[in-house]
């Protein structure tokens, strides 16, 4: 890797702007300046990266963080020095990364981060706060962050990532204090080229890139993980089942698989966290008072269990969301084929199935299927129980296909 910015796929214009920002920050550091001296330059103290899933929001933010901390006297963001490698690995002492374990980022966590970020850097050029899912900040957490953005400490940079600048994702006030960097969905050829660099053969890379919906990380999983391929196939099978009586069984299996995958994903981490906390609280000790310490730790263990449960819930919802996106894209492919639109299919390997769907139902029925899937995504995001939302979606899709048969 010649630069940390090489990690960004299909974002050439963004890379140009981030390089200029890193150069401007380097000049301020060299002159002994602070955040106040960034005014009027290509660099600023608060950034907001937005874009669709897989576009590289957090990758762009972390690349900028690495370039700002880079020790190479030449071009910032060399990707080889200790500063760059530790930022990319998430271990740099002056870069704090925040991502919600559960459904949101709480005010307590944000206040702790703000307090730490207000100190002088210990080993780097700046204190950097990187929030990967700023759309999950609670209102109180957002207000705590806003105060720091409005009155920034002398050497603190804030990097936020969110899907959009919609007020439901990020507050208007917070957005107005940040420099907005919109990212675009990478093209399939650009994603395929990245996969080939990682040693994936050209044919598999092209297939994974073509069905990933422009999501680089998803493309890598589909190209290398048989379980991810199985889950995708199962989600797409729901469209076929919707033309028969078996749709509810497919929906139930989809939910069971998502719960199983989430449990497997978090099992080792949960066990390690629990054992570490018990050890920190004195478990296994033989000294006087050890038993009393453990009896008094029930509250902390309960808090940990609550966080772990929230993380599991988030993992289930994320798995379901990926499946629903795939399903909506399949109905969309059938819709465009049914109307004769000359556009690229999102599931080119399922062209035969989408042709059959287009022949089975009229366009208005297929459009209603897309709407039912998207309504299900929204319902789950609003904390409707997944089983209820999925059953409602199954009923909606079946009804749409039945009522609008050709």
CSV table of N, CA and C in Angstrom, one decimal, residues 281-295:
chain,number,residue,atom,x,y,z
A,281,UNK,N,-13.0,-8.0,39.1
A,281,UNK,CA,-13.8,-7.9,40.3
A,281,UNK,C,-13.3,-8.8,41.4
A,282,UNK,N,-12.3,-9.7,41.1
A,282,UNK,CA,-11.8,-10.5,42.2
A,282,UNK,C,-12.2,-12.0,42.1
A,283,UNK,N,-12.9,-12.4,41.0
A,283,UNK,CA,-13.3,-13.8,41.0
A,283,UNK,C,-12.0,-14.7,41.0
A,284,UNK,N,-12.1,-15.8,41.8
A,284,UNK,CA,-11.0,-16.7,41.9
A,284,UNK,C,-10.0,-16.4,43.0
A,285,UNK,N,-10.2,-15.2,43.6
A,285,UNK,CA,-9.3,-14.8,44.6
A,285,UNK,C,-9.5,-15.6,45.9
A,286,UNK,N,-8.5,-15.6,46.8
A,286,UNK,CA,-8.6,-16.4,48.0
A,286,UNK,C,-8.4,-15.5,49.2
A,287,UNK,N,-8.2,-14.2,49.0
A,287,UNK,CA,-8.0,-13.3,50.1
A,287,UNK,C,-9.2,-13.0,50.9
A,288,UNK,N,-9.0,-12.4,52.1
A,288,UNK,CA,-10.1,-12.0,52.9
A,288,UNK,C,-11.0,-10.9,52.2
A,289,UNK,N,-12.3,-11.1,52.2
A,289,UNK,CA,-13.2,-10.1,51.6
A,289,UNK,C,-13.5,-10.4,50.2
A,290,UNK,N,-12.8,-11.4,49.6
A,290,UNK,CA,-13.1,-11.6,48.1
A,290,UNK,C,-14.5,-12.0,47.8
A,291,UNK,N,-15.1,-12.8,48.6
A,291,UNK,CA,-16.5,-13.2,48.4
A,291,UNK,C,-17.4,-12.0,48.5
A,292,UNK,N,-17.1,-11.1,49.4
A,292,UNK,CA,-18.0,-9.9,49.5
A,292,UNK,C,-17.9,-9.1,48.3
A,293,UNK,N,-16.7,-9.0,47.8
A,293,UNK,CA,-16.5,-8.1,46.6
A,293,UNK,C,-17.4,-8.7,45.4
A,294,UNK,N,-17.3,-10.0,45.2
A,294,UNK,CA,-18.1,-10.6,44.2
A,294,UNK,C,-19.6,-10.5,44.4
A,295,UNK,N,-20.1,-10.5,45.7
A,295,UNK,CA,-21.5,-10.3,45.9
A,295,UNK,C,-21.9,-8.9,45.6
